[in-house]
mmCIF file of C-alpha atoms and ligand atoms in Angstrom:
data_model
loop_
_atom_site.group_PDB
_atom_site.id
_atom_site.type_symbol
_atom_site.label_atom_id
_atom_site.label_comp_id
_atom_site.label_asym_id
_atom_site.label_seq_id
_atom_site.Cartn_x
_atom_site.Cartn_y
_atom_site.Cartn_z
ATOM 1 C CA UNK A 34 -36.386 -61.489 84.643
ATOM 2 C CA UNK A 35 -34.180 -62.228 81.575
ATOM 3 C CA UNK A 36 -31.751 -59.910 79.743
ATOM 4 C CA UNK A 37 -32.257 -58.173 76.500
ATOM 5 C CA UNK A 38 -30.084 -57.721 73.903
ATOM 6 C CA UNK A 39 -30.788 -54.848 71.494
ATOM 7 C CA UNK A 40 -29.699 -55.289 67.753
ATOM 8 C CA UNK A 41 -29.442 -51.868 65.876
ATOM 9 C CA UNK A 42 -28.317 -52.239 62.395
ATOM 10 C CA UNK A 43 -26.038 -48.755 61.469
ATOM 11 C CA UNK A 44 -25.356 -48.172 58.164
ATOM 12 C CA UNK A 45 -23.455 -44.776 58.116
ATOM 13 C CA UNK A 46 -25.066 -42.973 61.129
ATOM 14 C CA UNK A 47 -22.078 -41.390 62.613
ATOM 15 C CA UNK A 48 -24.858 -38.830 63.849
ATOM 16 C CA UNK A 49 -27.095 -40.780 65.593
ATOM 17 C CA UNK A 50 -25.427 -44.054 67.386
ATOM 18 C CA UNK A 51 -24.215 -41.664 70.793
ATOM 19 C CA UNK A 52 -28.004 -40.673 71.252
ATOM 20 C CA UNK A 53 -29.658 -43.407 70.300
ATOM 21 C CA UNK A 54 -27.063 -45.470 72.753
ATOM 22 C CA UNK A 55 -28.241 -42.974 75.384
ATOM 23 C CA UNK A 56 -31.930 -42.866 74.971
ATOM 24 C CA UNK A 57 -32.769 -46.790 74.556
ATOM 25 C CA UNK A 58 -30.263 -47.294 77.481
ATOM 26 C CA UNK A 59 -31.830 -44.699 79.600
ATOM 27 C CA UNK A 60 -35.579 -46.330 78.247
ATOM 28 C CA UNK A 61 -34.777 -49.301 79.745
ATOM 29 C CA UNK A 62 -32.342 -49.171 82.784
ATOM 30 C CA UNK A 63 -35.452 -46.905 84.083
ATOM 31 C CA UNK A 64 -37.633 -49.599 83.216
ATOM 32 C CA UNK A 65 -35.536 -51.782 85.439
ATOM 33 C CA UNK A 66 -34.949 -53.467 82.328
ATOM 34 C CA UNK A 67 -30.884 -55.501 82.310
ATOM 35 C CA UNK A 68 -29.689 -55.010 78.163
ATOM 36 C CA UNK A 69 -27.047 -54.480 76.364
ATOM 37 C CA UNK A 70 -26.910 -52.758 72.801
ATOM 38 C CA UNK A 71 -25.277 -54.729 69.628
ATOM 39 C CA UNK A 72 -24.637 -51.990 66.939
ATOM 40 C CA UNK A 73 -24.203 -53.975 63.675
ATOM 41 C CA UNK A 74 -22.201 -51.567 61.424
ATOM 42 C CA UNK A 75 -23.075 -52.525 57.615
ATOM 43 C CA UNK A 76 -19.904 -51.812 56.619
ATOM 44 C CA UNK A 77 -19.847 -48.334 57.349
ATOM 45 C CA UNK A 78 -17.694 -45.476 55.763
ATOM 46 C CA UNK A 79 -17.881 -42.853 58.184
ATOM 47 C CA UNK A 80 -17.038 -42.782 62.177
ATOM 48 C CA UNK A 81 -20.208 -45.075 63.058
ATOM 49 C CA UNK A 82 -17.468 -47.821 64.488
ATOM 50 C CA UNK A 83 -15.302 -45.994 66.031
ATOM 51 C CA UNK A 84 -18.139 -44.492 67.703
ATOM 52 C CA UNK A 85 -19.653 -47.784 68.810
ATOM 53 C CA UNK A 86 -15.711 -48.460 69.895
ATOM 54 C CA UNK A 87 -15.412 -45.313 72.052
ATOM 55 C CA UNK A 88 -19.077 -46.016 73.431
ATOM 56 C CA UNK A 89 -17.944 -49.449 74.546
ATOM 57 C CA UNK A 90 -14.896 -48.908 76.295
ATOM 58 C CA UNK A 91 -17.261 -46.968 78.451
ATOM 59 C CA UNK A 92 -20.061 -48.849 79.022
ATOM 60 C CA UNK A 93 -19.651 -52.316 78.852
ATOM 61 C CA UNK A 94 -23.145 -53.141 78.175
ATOM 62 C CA UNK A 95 -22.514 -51.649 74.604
ATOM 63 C CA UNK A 96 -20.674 -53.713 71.448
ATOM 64 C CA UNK A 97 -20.740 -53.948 68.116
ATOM 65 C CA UNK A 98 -18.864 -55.740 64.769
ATOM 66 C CA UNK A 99 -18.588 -53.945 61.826
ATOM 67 C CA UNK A 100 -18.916 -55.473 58.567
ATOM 68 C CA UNK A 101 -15.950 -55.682 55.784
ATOM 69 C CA UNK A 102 -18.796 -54.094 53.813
ATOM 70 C CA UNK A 103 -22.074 -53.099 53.152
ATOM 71 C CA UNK A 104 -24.007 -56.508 53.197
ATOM 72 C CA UNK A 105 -27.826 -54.746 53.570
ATOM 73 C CA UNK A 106 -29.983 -54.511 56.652
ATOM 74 C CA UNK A 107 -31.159 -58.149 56.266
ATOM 75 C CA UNK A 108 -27.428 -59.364 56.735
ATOM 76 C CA UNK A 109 -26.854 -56.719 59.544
ATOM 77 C CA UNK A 110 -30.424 -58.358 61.654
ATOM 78 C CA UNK A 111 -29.697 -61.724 60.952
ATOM 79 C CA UNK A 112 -25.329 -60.873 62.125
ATOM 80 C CA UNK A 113 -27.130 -59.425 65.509
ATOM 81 C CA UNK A 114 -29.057 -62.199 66.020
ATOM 82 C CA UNK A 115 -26.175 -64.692 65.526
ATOM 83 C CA UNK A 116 -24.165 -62.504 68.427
ATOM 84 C CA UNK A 117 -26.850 -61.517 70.660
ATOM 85 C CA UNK A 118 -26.326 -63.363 74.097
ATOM 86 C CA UNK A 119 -30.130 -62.316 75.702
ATOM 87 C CA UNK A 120 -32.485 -64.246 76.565
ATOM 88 C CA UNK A 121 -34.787 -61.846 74.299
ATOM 89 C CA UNK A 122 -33.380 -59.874 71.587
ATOM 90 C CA UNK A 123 -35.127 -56.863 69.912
ATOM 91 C CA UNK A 124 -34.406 -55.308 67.121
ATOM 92 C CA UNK A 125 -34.867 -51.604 66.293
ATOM 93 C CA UNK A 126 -33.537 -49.196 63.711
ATOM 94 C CA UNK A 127 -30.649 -46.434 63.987
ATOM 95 C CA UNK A 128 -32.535 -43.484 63.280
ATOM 96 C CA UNK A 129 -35.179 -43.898 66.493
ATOM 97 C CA UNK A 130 -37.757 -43.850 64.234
ATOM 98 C CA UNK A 131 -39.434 -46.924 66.340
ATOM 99 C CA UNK A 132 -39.877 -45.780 69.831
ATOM 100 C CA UNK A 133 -37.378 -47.004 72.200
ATOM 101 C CA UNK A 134 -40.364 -46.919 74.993
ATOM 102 C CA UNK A 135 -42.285 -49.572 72.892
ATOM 103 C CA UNK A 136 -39.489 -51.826 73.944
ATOM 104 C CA UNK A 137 -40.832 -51.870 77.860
ATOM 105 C CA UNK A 138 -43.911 -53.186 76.219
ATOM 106 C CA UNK A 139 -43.021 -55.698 74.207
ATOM 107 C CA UNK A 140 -40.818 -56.736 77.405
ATOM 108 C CA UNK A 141 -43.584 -57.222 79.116
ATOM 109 C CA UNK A 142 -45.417 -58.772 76.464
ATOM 110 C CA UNK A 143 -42.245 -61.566 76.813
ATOM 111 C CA UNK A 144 -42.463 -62.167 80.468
ATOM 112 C CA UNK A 145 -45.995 -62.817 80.004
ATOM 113 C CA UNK A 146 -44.769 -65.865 77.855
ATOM 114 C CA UNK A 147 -45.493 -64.414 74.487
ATOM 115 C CA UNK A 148 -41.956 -65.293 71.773
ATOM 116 C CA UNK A 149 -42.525 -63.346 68.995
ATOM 117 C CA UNK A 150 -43.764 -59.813 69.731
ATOM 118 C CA UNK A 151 -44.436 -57.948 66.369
ATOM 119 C CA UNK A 152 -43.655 -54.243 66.232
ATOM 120 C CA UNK A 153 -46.607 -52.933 63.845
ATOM 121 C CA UNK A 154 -46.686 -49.766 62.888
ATOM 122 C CA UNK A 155 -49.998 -47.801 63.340
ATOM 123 C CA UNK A 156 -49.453 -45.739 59.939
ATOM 124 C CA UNK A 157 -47.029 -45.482 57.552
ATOM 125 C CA UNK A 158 -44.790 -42.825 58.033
ATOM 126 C CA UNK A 159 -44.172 -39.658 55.673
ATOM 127 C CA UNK A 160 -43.575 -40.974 52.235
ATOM 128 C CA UNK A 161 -43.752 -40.098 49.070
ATOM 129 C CA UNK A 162 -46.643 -40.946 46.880
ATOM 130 C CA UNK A 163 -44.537 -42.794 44.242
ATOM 131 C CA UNK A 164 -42.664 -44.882 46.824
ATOM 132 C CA UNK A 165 -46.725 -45.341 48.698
ATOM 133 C CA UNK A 166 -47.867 -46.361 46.027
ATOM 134 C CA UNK A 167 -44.958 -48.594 45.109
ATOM 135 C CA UNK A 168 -45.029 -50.749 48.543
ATOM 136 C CA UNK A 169 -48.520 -50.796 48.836
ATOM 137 C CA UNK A 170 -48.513 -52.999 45.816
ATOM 138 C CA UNK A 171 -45.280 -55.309 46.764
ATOM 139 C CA UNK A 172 -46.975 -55.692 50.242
ATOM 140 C CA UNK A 173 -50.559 -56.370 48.130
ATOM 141 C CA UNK A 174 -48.900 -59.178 46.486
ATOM 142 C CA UNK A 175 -47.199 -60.561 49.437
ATOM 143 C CA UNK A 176 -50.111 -59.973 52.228
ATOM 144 C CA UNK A 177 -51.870 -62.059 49.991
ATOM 145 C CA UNK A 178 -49.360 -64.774 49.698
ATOM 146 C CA UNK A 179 -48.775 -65.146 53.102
ATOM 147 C CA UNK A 180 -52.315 -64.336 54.458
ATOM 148 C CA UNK A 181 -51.836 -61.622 56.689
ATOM 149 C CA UNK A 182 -51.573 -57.594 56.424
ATOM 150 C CA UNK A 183 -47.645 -57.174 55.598
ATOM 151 C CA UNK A 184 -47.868 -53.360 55.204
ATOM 152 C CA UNK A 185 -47.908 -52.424 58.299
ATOM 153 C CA UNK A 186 -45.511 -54.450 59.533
ATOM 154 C CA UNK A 187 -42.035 -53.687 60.041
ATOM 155 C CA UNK A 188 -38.298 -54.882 61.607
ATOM 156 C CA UNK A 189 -39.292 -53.764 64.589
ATOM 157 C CA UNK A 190 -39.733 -56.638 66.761
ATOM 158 C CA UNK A 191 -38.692 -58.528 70.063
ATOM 159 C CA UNK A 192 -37.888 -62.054 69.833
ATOM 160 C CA UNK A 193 -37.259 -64.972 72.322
ATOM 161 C CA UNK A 194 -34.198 -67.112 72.642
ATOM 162 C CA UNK A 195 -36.058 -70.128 70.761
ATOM 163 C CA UNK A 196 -37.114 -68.350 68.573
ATOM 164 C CA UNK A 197 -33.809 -66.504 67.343
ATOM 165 C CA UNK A 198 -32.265 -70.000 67.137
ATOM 166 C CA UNK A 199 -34.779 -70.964 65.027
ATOM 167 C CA UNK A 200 -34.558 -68.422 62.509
ATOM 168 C CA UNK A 201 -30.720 -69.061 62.657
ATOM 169 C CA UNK A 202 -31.125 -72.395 61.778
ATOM 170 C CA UNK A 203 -32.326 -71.473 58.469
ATOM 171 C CA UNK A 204 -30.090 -72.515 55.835
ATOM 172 C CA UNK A 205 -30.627 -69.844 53.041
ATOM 173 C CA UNK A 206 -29.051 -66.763 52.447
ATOM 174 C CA UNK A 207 -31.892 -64.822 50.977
ATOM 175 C CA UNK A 208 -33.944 -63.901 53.802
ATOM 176 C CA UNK A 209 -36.914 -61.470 54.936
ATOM 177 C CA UNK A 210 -37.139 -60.833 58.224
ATOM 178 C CA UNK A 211 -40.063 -58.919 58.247
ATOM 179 C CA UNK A 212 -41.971 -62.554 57.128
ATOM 180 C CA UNK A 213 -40.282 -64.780 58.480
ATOM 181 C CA UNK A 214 -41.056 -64.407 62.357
ATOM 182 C CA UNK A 215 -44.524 -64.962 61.079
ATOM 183 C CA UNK A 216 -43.295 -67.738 58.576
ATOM 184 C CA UNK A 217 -41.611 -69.139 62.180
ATOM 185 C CA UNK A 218 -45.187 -69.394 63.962
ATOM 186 C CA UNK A 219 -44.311 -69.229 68.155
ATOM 187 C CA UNK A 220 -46.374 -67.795 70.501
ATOM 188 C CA UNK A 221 -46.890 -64.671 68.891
ATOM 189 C CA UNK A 222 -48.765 -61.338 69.948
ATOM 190 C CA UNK A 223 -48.146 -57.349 68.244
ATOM 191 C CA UNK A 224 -48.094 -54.000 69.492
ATOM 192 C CA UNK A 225 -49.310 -50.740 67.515
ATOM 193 C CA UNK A 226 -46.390 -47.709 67.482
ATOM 194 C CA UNK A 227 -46.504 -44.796 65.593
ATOM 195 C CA UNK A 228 -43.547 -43.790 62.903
ATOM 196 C CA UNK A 229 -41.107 -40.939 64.451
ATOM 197 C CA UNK A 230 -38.945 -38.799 62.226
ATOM 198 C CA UNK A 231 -35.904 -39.750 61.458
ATOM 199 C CA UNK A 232 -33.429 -38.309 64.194
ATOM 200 C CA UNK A 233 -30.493 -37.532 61.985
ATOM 201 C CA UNK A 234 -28.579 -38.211 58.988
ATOM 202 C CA UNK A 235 -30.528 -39.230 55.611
ATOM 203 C CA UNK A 236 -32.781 -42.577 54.853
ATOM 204 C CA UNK A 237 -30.584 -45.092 53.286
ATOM 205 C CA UNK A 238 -32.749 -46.601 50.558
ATOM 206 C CA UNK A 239 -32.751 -45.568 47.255
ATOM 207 C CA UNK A 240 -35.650 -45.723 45.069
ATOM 208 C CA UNK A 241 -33.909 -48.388 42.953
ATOM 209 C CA UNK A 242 -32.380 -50.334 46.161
ATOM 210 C CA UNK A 243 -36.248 -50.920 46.861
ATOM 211 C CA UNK A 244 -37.069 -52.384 44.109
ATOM 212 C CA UNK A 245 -34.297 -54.933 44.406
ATOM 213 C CA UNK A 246 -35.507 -55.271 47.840
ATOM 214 C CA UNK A 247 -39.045 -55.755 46.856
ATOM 215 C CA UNK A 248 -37.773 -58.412 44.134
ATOM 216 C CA UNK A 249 -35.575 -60.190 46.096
ATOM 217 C CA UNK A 250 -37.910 -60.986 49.278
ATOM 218 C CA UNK A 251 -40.705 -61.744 47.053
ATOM 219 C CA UNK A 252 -38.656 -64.431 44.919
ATOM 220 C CA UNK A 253 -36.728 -65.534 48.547
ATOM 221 C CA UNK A 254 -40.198 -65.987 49.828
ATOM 222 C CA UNK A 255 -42.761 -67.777 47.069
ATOM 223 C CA UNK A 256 -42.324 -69.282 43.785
ATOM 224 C CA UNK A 257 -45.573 -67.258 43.314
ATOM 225 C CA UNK A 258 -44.397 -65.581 40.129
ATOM 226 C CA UNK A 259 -43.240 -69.161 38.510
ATOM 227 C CA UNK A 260 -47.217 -70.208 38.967
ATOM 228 C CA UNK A 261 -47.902 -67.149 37.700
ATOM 229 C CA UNK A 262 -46.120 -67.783 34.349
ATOM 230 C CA UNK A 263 -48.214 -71.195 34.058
ATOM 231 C CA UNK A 264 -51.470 -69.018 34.204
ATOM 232 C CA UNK A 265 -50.092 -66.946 31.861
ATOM 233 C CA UNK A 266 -49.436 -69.513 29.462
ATOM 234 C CA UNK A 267 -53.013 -71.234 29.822
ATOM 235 C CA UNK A 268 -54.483 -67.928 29.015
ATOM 236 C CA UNK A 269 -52.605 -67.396 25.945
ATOM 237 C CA UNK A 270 -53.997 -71.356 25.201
ATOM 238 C CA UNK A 271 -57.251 -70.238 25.559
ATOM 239 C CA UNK A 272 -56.956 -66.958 23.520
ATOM 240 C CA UNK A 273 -55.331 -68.651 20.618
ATOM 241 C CA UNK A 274 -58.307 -71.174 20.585
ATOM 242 C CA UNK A 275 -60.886 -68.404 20.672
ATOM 243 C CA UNK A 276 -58.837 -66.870 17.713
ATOM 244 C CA UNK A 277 -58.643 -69.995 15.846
ATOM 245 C CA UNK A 278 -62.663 -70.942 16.202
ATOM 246 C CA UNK A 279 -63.269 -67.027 15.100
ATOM 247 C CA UNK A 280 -60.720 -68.156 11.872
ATOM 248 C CA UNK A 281 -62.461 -71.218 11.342
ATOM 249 C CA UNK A 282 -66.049 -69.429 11.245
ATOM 250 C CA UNK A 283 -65.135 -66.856 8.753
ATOM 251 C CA UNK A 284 -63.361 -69.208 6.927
ATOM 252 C CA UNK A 285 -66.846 -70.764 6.385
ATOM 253 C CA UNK A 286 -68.544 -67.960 6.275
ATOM 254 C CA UNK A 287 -66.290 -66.751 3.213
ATOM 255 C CA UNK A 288 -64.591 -63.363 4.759
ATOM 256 C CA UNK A 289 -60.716 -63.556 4.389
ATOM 257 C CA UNK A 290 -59.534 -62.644 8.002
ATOM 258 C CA UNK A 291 -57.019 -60.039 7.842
ATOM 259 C CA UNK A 292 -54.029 -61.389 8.228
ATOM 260 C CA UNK A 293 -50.667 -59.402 8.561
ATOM 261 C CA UNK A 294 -51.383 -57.074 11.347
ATOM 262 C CA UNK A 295 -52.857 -59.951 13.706
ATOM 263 C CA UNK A 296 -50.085 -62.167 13.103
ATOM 264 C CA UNK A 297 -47.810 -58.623 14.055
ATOM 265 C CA UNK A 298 -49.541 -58.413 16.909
ATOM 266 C CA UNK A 299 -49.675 -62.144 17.826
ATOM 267 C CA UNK A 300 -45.952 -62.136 17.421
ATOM 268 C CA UNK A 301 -45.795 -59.246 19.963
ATOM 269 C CA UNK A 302 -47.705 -60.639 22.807
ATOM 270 C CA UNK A 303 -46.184 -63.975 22.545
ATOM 271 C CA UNK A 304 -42.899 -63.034 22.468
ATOM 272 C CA UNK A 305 -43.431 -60.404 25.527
ATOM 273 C CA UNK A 306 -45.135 -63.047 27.382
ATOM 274 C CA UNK A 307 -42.024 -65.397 26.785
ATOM 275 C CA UNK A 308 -39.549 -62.980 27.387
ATOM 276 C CA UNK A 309 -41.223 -61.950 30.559
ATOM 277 C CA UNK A 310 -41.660 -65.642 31.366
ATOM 278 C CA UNK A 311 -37.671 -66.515 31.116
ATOM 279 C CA UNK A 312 -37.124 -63.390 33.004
ATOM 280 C CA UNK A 313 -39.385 -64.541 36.098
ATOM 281 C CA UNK A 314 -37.547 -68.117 35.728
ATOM 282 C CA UNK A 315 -33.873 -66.357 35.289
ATOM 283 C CA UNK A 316 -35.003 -64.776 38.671
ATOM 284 C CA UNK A 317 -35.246 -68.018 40.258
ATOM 285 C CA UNK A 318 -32.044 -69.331 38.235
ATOM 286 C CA UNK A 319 -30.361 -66.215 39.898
ATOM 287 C CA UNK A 320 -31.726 -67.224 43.093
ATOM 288 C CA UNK A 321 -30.162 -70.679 43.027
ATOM 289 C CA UNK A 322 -27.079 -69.955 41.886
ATOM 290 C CA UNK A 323 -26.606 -67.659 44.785
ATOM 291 C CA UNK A 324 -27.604 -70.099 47.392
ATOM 292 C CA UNK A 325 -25.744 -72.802 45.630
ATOM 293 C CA UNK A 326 -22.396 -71.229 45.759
ATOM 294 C CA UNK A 327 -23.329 -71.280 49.752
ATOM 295 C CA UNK A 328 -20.879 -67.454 50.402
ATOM 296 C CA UNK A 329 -21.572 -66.230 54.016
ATOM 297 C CA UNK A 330 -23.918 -63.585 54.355
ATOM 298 C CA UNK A 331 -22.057 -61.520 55.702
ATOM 299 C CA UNK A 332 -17.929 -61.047 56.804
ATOM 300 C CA UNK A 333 -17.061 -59.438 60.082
ATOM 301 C CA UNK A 334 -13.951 -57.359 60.063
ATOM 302 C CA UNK A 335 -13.991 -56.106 63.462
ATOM 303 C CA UNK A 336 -16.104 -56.892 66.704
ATOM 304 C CA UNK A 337 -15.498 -54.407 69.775
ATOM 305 C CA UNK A 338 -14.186 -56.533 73.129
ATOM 306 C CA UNK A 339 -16.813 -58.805 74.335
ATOM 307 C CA UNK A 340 -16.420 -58.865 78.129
HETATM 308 N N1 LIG B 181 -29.399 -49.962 57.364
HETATM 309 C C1 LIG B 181 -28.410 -50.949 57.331
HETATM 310 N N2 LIG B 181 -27.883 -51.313 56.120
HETATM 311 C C2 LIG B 181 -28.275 -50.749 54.948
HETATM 312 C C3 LIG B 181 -29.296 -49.766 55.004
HETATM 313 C C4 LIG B 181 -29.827 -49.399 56.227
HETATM 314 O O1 LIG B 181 -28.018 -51.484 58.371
HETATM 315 O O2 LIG B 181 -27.756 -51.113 53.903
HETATM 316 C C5 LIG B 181 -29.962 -49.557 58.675
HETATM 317 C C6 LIG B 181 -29.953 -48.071 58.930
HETATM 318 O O3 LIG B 181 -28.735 -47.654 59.506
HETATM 319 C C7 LIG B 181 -31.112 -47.899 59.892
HETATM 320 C C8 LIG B 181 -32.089 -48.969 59.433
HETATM 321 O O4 LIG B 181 -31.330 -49.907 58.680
HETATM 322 O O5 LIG B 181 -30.762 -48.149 61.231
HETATM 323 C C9 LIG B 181 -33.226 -48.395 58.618
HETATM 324 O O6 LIG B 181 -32.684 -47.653 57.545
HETATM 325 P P1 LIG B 181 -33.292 -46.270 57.048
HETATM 326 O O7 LIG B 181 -33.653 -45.419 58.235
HETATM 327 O O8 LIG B 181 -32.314 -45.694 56.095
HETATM 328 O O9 LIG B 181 -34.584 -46.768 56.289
HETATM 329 P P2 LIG B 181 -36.063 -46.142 56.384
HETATM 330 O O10 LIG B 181 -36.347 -45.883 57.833
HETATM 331 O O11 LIG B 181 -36.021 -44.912 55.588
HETATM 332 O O12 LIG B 181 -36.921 -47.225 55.798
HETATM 333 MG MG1 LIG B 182 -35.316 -44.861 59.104
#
């Protein structure tokens, strides 16, 4: 028997923290289970805190910290996982769009001695096509990076004690959580749950905010893209010698190749596969300046009273 402490990143869902607080508790105090819930507030604008506050004072087996602002889910997981006290920690979304009952079997899954237990979901919920067809080419790239199915996969997931203080050991700022309790390795096992609708409130992801999300894990996870410029440039190599044997040969031959529009068109490819090139690198640059200049992840402005 071991306690379980329950991270649920809230960005403004004022609607939903009093029933989600009442439906995972309920899940699991009738699955014998001993929790408590750790709302993590991403700096939230509306009455989410105050809610988690209220919530607290009467249950003691509820907290939270709020955020001096919005810092992204990432920072929110990796905040809970710094203050969760349990000797597993799970971590689910706001919106009970992963099944609170799931949680009973991933607890089991634990006391069986498995340390990573992988929430996977068994389709993808309702999206549109645009953002389908968007992910499934982000998680394309990066399931065949890392060797394993990534779009399926999702925050969802119940950790051990080891295993959280491994992942807080890490020293960058940049993270993906989703990856990196593979990356970790552990004793690890999945379950299958299917994708409810959200309970209230709207999703919090913009079109735009996943693109930067899609960026940012894959250049905080590989230098996959940098390689990728090297290609590039050994395929230009081998284009421009192709070119210049096809010059040489009707330079024997006696036909004048036609000059201005190739060396247009030369100029155009080049200089797009440069500019593309620096941009991939200036990712990177990006990258290191951020971890360089070492900020916190996240700032706490308030925590409710830990008991
Ligand atoms: N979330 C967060 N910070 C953010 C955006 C979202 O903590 O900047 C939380 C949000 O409150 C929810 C979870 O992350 O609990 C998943 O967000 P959402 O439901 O908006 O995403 P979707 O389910 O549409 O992928
Ligand atoms: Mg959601």
């Amino acid at each position: 028997m071991g306690k379980m402490t329950v991270i649920i990143p809230s960005f403004n869902e004022e609607d939903n923290i009093e029933n989600t607080a009442k439906v995972i508790g309920e899940t699991l105090s009738d699955a014998g289970i001993e929790y408590n819930l750790l709302f993590v507030s991403d700096g939230s604008t509306d009455k989410t805190f105050d809610i988690v506050e209220s919530l607290s004072k009467a249950d003691k087996r509820i907290g939270g910290i709020q955020f001096s602002r919005n810092f992204g889910k990432e920072a929110a997981i990796f905040a809970g996982l710094e203050y969760a006290k349990g000797d597993c920690v799970a971590v689910i979304d706001c919106d009970l769009q992963h099944p609170p009952a799931t949680l009973i079997e991933m607890y089991k899954l634990w006391e069986e001695g498995y340390e990573v237990i992988e929430g996977i979901k068994s389709k993808r919920g309702k999206e549109n096509p645009f953002y389908k067809m968007f992910s499934a080419i982000f998680y394309g790239i990066m399931s065949s990076l890392m060797k394993m199915d990534l779009n399926k996969t999702s925050d969802f997931k119940l950790l051990d004690r080891k295993v959280v203080e491994a992942l807080l050991e890490l020293p960058e700022r940049n993270t993906f959580f989703r990856a990196l309790s593979f990356w970790a390795g552990f004793k690890s096992t999945s379950v299958t749950f299917d994708v409810a609708e959200r309970k209230a409130g709207k999703s919090k992801w913009s079109f735009s905010g996943l693109v930067a999300y899609a960026i940012s894990n894959t250049t905080s996870f590989t230098t996959a893209p940098l390689k990728a410029v090297f290609v590039l440039g050994v395929l230009l190599m081998i284009f421009s010698l192709v070119l210049g044997v096809q010059t040489l040969v009707n330079y024997f031959i006696g036909v004048a190749a036609d000059g201005f529009t190739t060396v247009i068109l030369l100029l155009l490819i080049i200089g797009g596969c440069i500019m593309v090139s620096l941009g991939i690198m200036g990712h990177y640059l990006a990258r290191i300046y951020e971890e360089v200049k070492g900020r916190p992840r996240y700032i706490v402005s308030k925590t409710t009273d830990e008991e």
